[in-house]
Tab-separated table of C-alpha atoms (C1' of nucleotides) in Angstrom:
chain	number	residue	atom	x	y	z
A	1	UNK	CA	106.367	70.948	108.767
A	2	UNK	CA	107.099	67.444	107.304
A	3	UNK	CA	104.716	67.634	104.481
A	4	UNK	CA	107.157	69.941	102.766
A	5	UNK	CA	109.146	67.062	101.273
A	6	UNK	CA	106.105	65.375	99.719
A	7	UNK	CA	104.860	68.646	98.096
A	8	UNK	CA	108.233	69.925	96.962
A	9	UNK	CA	109.144	68.036	93.872
A	10	UNK	CA	106.336	66.770	91.787
A	11	UNK	CA	104.933	68.763	89.101
A	12	UNK	CA	101.269	69.417	89.514
A	13	UNK	CA	100.829	68.729	86.008
A	14	UNK	CA	101.535	64.986	86.476
A	15	UNK	CA	99.325	64.052	89.376
A	16	UNK	CA	96.419	65.649	91.025
A	17	UNK	CA	97.561	67.655	94.175
A	18	UNK	CA	96.184	66.420	97.455
A	19	UNK	CA	94.424	68.948	99.569
A	20	UNK	CA	97.396	69.311	101.850
A	21	UNK	CA	99.739	69.648	99.092
A	22	UNK	CA	97.598	72.400	97.653
A	23	UNK	CA	97.437	74.241	100.957
A	24	UNK	CA	101.180	74.430	101.181
A	25	UNK	CA	101.843	75.312	97.825
A	26	UNK	CA	99.035	77.861	97.731
A	27	UNK	CA	100.447	79.531	100.905
A	28	UNK	CA	103.674	80.287	98.815
A	29	UNK	CA	101.897	81.211	95.747
A	30	UNK	CA	99.820	83.795	97.463
A	31	UNK	CA	103.045	85.359	98.923
A	32	UNK	CA	103.977	85.984	95.371
A	33	UNK	CA	100.610	87.362	94.449
A	34	UNK	CA	101.448	90.873	95.001
A	35	UNK	CA	103.615	93.188	92.887
A	36	UNK	CA	105.374	94.853	95.855
A	37	UNK	CA	106.445	91.523	97.108
A	38	UNK	CA	107.637	90.224	93.873
A	39	UNK	CA	109.569	93.249	93.376
A	40	UNK	CA	111.056	92.720	96.953
A	41	UNK	CA	112.121	89.228	96.211
A	42	UNK	CA	113.547	90.183	92.859
A	43	UNK	CA	115.496	93.230	94.536
A	44	UNK	CA	116.860	91.049	97.342
A	45	UNK	CA	117.804	88.018	95.000
A	46	UNK	CA	119.472	90.127	92.275
A	47	UNK	CA	121.331	92.409	94.870
A	48	UNK	CA	125.085	92.378	95.106
A	49	UNK	CA	126.003	89.413	97.389
A	50	UNK	CA	122.467	87.877	97.357
A	51	UNK	CA	121.150	90.105	100.192
A	52	UNK	CA	119.799	93.366	100.848
A	53	UNK	CA	118.901	95.477	104.234
A	54	UNK	CA	115.720	96.670	104.867
A	55	UNK	CA	116.800	100.275	104.558
A	56	UNK	CA	117.728	99.690	100.864
A	57	UNK	CA	114.604	97.891	100.286
A	58	UNK	CA	112.300	100.487	101.729
A	59	UNK	CA	114.030	103.252	99.786
A	60	UNK	CA	113.055	101.529	96.597
A	61	UNK	CA	109.355	102.101	97.118
A	62	UNK	CA	107.037	104.931	97.974
A	63	UNK	CA	105.577	103.197	100.800
A	64	UNK	CA	105.844	103.334	104.616
A	65	UNK	CA	108.266	101.439	106.622
A	66	UNK	CA	105.603	99.289	108.197
A	67	UNK	CA	104.266	98.231	104.910
A	68	UNK	CA	107.540	97.095	103.644
A	69	UNK	CA	108.021	95.341	106.889
A	70	UNK	CA	104.604	93.575	106.560
A	71	UNK	CA	105.403	92.330	102.917
A	72	UNK	CA	108.927	90.996	104.026
A	73	UNK	CA	107.054	89.144	106.967
A	74	UNK	CA	104.738	87.572	104.502
A	75	UNK	CA	107.600	86.385	102.428
A	76	UNK	CA	109.445	85.293	105.416
A	77	UNK	CA	106.550	83.028	106.686
A	78	UNK	CA	106.141	81.547	103.406
A	79	UNK	CA	109.705	80.334	103.703
A	80	UNK	CA	110.836	82.290	100.645
A	81	UNK	CA	113.397	84.697	102.233
A	82	UNK	CA	115.351	84.710	105.542
A	83	UNK	CA	116.369	87.560	107.626
A	84	UNK	CA	119.757	88.013	109.625
A	85	UNK	CA	120.580	90.745	111.773
A	86	UNK	CA	124.154	92.268	111.678
A	87	UNK	CA	124.511	95.092	114.068
A	88	UNK	CA	121.903	97.856	113.416
A	89	UNK	CA	120.649	96.387	110.144
A	90	UNK	CA	118.727	93.368	109.106
A	91	UNK	CA	119.696	91.565	105.923
A	92	UNK	CA	117.330	89.499	103.823
A	93	UNK	CA	118.188	86.868	101.444
A	94	UNK	CA	116.254	84.425	99.532
A	95	UNK	CA	115.797	80.696	100.377
A	96	UNK	CA	116.819	78.990	96.876
A	97	UNK	CA	115.126	75.661	97.783
A	98	UNK	CA	111.942	77.241	98.076
A	99	UNK	CA	111.911	79.122	94.803
A	100	UNK	CA	113.320	75.939	93.121
A	101	UNK	CA	110.334	73.774	94.534
A	102	UNK	CA	107.713	76.289	93.255
A	103	UNK	CA	109.454	76.505	89.819
A	104	UNK	CA	109.472	72.620	89.562
A	105	UNK	CA	105.915	72.418	90.617
A	106	UNK	CA	104.717	74.513	87.699
A	107	UNK	CA	107.085	72.666	85.157
A	108	UNK	CA	104.492	71.618	82.495
A	109	UNK	CA	106.096	68.116	81.607
A	110	UNK	CA	104.430	65.488	79.900
A	111	UNK	CA	100.993	67.298	79.621
A	112	UNK	CA	100.171	65.464	76.559
A	113	UNK	CA	101.278	61.855	77.466
B	1	UNK	CA	98.944	92.676	76.178
B	2	UNK	CA	102.460	93.278	74.874
B	3	UNK	CA	104.291	93.299	77.960
B	4	UNK	CA	103.765	89.623	78.131
B	5	UNK	CA	106.894	89.013	76.142
B	6	UNK	CA	109.219	91.083	78.246
B	7	UNK	CA	107.933	89.554	81.387
B	8	UNK	CA	107.888	85.941	80.496
B	9	UNK	CA	111.406	84.722	80.288
B	10	UNK	CA	114.012	86.388	82.586
B	11	UNK	CA	114.278	84.914	85.994
B	12	UNK	CA	113.211	87.471	88.536
B	13	UNK	CA	116.521	86.373	90.377
B	14	UNK	CA	118.830	88.022	87.756
B	15	UNK	CA	117.649	91.313	87.643
B	16	UNK	CA	115.053	93.574	89.399
B	17	UNK	CA	111.615	93.369	88.069
B	18	UNK	CA	110.007	96.625	86.611
B	19	UNK	CA	106.682	97.458	88.240
B	20	UNK	CA	104.743	96.554	84.905
B	21	UNK	CA	106.484	93.206	85.048
B	22	UNK	CA	105.771	92.694	88.530
B	23	UNK	CA	102.129	93.636	87.984
B	24	UNK	CA	101.821	90.949	85.323
B	25	UNK	CA	103.432	88.181	87.180
B	26	UNK	CA	101.658	88.958	90.330
B	27	UNK	CA	98.307	88.676	88.677
B	28	UNK	CA	99.177	85.133	87.781
B	29	UNK	CA	100.707	84.158	90.961
B	30	UNK	CA	97.795	85.484	92.813
B	31	UNK	CA	95.534	83.226	90.732
B	32	UNK	CA	97.531	80.342	91.969
B	33	UNK	CA	97.420	81.490	95.617
B	34	UNK	CA	94.130	79.644	96.463
B	35	UNK	CA	94.221	75.756	97.116
B	36	UNK	CA	91.029	75.131	95.385
B	37	UNK	CA	92.450	76.816	92.080
B	38	UNK	CA	95.808	74.894	92.413
B	39	UNK	CA	93.812	71.688	92.711
B	40	UNK	CA	91.685	72.577	89.695
B	41	UNK	CA	94.715	73.257	87.657
B	42	UNK	CA	96.466	70.087	88.676
B	43	UNK	CA	93.220	68.192	88.037
B	44	UNK	CA	92.943	69.664	84.385
B	45	UNK	CA	96.621	69.216	83.810
B	46	UNK	CA	96.854	65.709	84.950
B	47	UNK	CA	93.428	64.557	83.515
B	48	UNK	CA	93.456	62.042	80.540
B	49	UNK	CA	93.688	63.899	77.318
B	50	UNK	CA	94.978	66.935	79.114
B	51	UNK	CA	91.336	68.324	79.678
B	52	UNK	CA	88.450	67.970	81.762
B	53	UNK	CA	84.961	69.301	81.839
B	54	UNK	CA	83.404	71.447	84.421
B	55	UNK	CA	81.166	68.782	85.680
B	56	UNK	CA	84.094	66.338	86.550
B	57	UNK	CA	85.833	69.285	88.318
B	58	UNK	CA	82.559	70.348	90.283
B	59	UNK	CA	82.352	66.703	91.383
B	60	UNK	CA	85.844	66.699	92.974
B	61	UNK	CA	84.990	69.493	95.500
B	62	UNK	CA	82.344	69.821	98.062
B	63	UNK	CA	81.623	73.442	96.720
B	64	UNK	CA	78.790	74.907	94.696
B	65	UNK	CA	78.833	75.118	90.919
B	66	UNK	CA	79.092	78.994	91.051
B	67	UNK	CA	82.103	78.853	93.200
B	68	UNK	CA	83.953	76.536	90.886
B	69	UNK	CA	82.846	78.451	88.148
B	70	UNK	CA	84.260	81.673	89.841
B	71	UNK	CA	87.616	80.007	90.337
B	72	UNK	CA	87.825	78.900	86.722
B	73	UNK	CA	87.251	82.333	85.617
B	74	UNK	CA	90.152	83.620	87.649
B	75	UNK	CA	92.419	80.894	86.083
B	76	UNK	CA	91.096	81.763	82.765
B	77	UNK	CA	91.448	85.533	83.112
B	78	UNK	CA	95.222	85.038	84.349
B	79	UNK	CA	95.736	83.111	81.058
B	80	UNK	CA	96.457	79.666	82.788
B	81	UNK	CA	93.733	77.744	81.404
B	82	UNK	CA	91.429	77.762	78.346
B	83	UNK	CA	87.744	76.717	78.073
B	84	UNK	CA	86.026	75.125	74.854
B	85	UNK	CA	82.529	74.290	74.485
B	86	UNK	CA	81.699	71.040	72.749
B	87	UNK	CA	78.038	70.238	72.733
B	88	UNK	CA	76.493	70.559	76.388
B	89	UNK	CA	79.847	70.485	78.161
B	90	UNK	CA	82.662	73.003	78.467
B	91	UNK	CA	86.192	71.417	78.494
B	92	UNK	CA	89.078	73.343	80.025
B	93	UNK	CA	92.922	72.633	79.374
B	94	UNK	CA	95.948	74.229	80.642
B	95	UNK	CA	98.004	76.967	78.677
B	96	UNK	CA	101.538	75.321	78.966
B	97	UNK	CA	103.237	78.464	77.818
B	98	UNK	CA	101.750	80.409	80.772
B	99	UNK	CA	103.083	77.629	83.364
B	100	UNK	CA	106.371	77.609	81.711
B	101	UNK	CA	107.072	81.383	82.053
B	102	UNK	CA	105.958	81.336	85.613
B	103	UNK	CA	108.345	78.343	86.238
B	104	UNK	CA	111.269	80.273	84.519
B	105	UNK	CA	110.580	83.413	86.411
B	106	UNK	CA	111.266	81.498	89.652
B	107	UNK	CA	114.313	79.513	88.408
B	108	UNK	CA	116.948	80.648	91.113
B	109	UNK	CA	119.796	80.634	88.805
B	110	UNK	CA	123.097	82.297	89.427
B	111	UNK	CA	121.869	83.702	92.891
B	112	UNK	CA	125.408	83.973	94.197
B	113	UNK	CA	127.243	85.323	90.911
C	1	DG	C1'	121.948	104.990	131.812
C	2	DC	C1'	120.200	107.821	127.839
C	3	DC	C1'	119.424	109.157	123.257
C	4	DC	C1'	119.450	107.883	118.219
C	5	DT	C1'	118.170	105.117	114.366
C	6	DA	C1'	116.563	100.667	112.205
C	7	DT	C1'	112.820	97.550	112.318
C	8	DT	C1'	108.761	95.527	113.769
C	9	DT	C1'	104.115	95.256	115.957
C	10	DT	C1'	99.641	97.066	116.979
C	11	DG	C1'	95.253	99.051	115.702
C	12	DA	C1'	92.251	100.890	112.379
C	13	DC	C1'	90.086	101.507	107.798
C	14	DG	C1'	88.760	100.662	102.971
C	15	DA	C1'	89.186	97.328	99.358
C	16	DC	C1'	89.245	92.967	97.724
C	17	DT	C1'	88.074	87.694	97.982
C	18	DG	C1'	85.601	83.201	98.613
C	19	DT	C1'	81.252	81.502	99.049
C	20	DC	C1'	76.462	80.600	98.394
C	21	DA	C1'	71.629	81.060	96.642
C	22	DA	C1'	68.865	82.749	92.961
C	23	DG	C1'	68.480	83.891	88.433
C	24	DA	C1'	70.173	84.019	83.504
C	25	DT	C1'	72.125	81.851	79.207
C	26	DA	C1'	73.047	78.231	76.104
C	27	DG	C1'	72.936	73.831	73.722
C	28	DA	C1'	70.455	69.201	73.029
C	29	DG	C1'	66.478	66.518	72.435
C	30	DA	C1'	61.638	65.556	72.068
D	1	DT	C1'	58.741	75.316	70.797
D	2	DC	C1'	59.263	73.733	75.196
D	3	DT	C1'	61.925	71.198	78.618
D	4	DC	C1'	65.971	69.577	80.778
D	5	DT	C1'	70.783	69.801	81.992
D	6	DA	C1'	75.253	72.299	82.062
D	7	DT	C1'	77.332	76.552	83.002
D	8	DC	C1'	77.733	81.335	83.916
D	9	DT	C1'	76.370	85.718	85.990
D	10	DT	C1'	74.549	88.677	89.721
D	11	DG	C1'	74.000	90.129	94.343
D	12	DA	C1'	74.923	89.635	99.100
D	13	DC	C1'	77.751	88.635	103.337
D	14	DA	C1'	81.500	87.495	106.311
D	15	DG	C1'	86.518	87.183	106.150
D	16	DT	C1'	91.133	88.567	104.544
D	17	DC	C1'	94.396	91.978	102.588
D	18	DG	C1'	97.301	96.157	101.679
D	19	DT	C1'	98.036	100.458	103.750
D	20	DC	C1'	99.418	104.030	107.120
D	21	DA	C1'	100.087	106.219	111.811
D	22	DA	C1'	101.666	105.454	116.378
D	23	DA	C1'	103.687	102.769	119.647
D	24	DA	C1'	106.996	99.196	121.060
D	25	DT	C1'	111.443	96.667	120.539
D	26	DA	C1'	116.453	96.448	119.461
D	27	DG	C1'	121.231	97.620	118.982
D	28	DG	C1'	125.054	101.211	119.004
D	29	DG	C1'	127.354	105.053	120.719
D	30	DC	C1'	127.898	108.639	123.988
DNA sequence: GCCCTATTTTGACGACTGTCAAGATAGAGA
DNA sequence: TCTCTATCTTGACAGTCGTCAAAATAGGGC
């Protein structure tokens, strides 16, 4: 979607968000609004080589495989991670640009003029 | 809560989050996971003087007063905004430290060693 | 082709969420 | 004290979400 460029870089503290920008950003923040998904993201990002396979991620939680798969899908559809199949296993890695855009959106710059 | 210090400053990309840290962070990100709340936060932060009264915020949406009040409560209980009564009106302003801690948590530093 | 493992999809269920109308609370001013 | 306005709380309802079991898909190796 092309509105990604317009919503990615301006801190939301400097100008009021448009409804479209808010829709895009909230979709991503909603994906981060679950403790399991945050830990998945953190596990993937901090894993050796910057990627982790689903089997390793599933083993880190006391949750069923389908549940982990569901959370990975939410993160993937929010553009926060990407999956790549290599042989039998699927490896996930984060999309740094997505995290960076969210980080910048929250940057509390120039709040008091 | 005292775990706020431990969860506030380390990017989640460098070390795996603990369950407690993920719980705290996800609570805040969940509060950001709604377009109305994002726009409220943005309106408050970018408003002249860094604060806005509920009446101004309510006027910016085609939503009932109780609904806006509900969203402000979610943002308030997540520690992202603070309200202060002055006479008849209640003014909200953002809590910069909260936004900063979230921004830092997402900082995609040193993902590839 | 057939089986085995890894991962996703589907379907179901209880819990939570966003919204509104109606009622409650709290100052301001007469 | 009474009334008016601003804001919050309560209760209700439809819609979404997190979870699991069961079934489906996809490679790899025999």
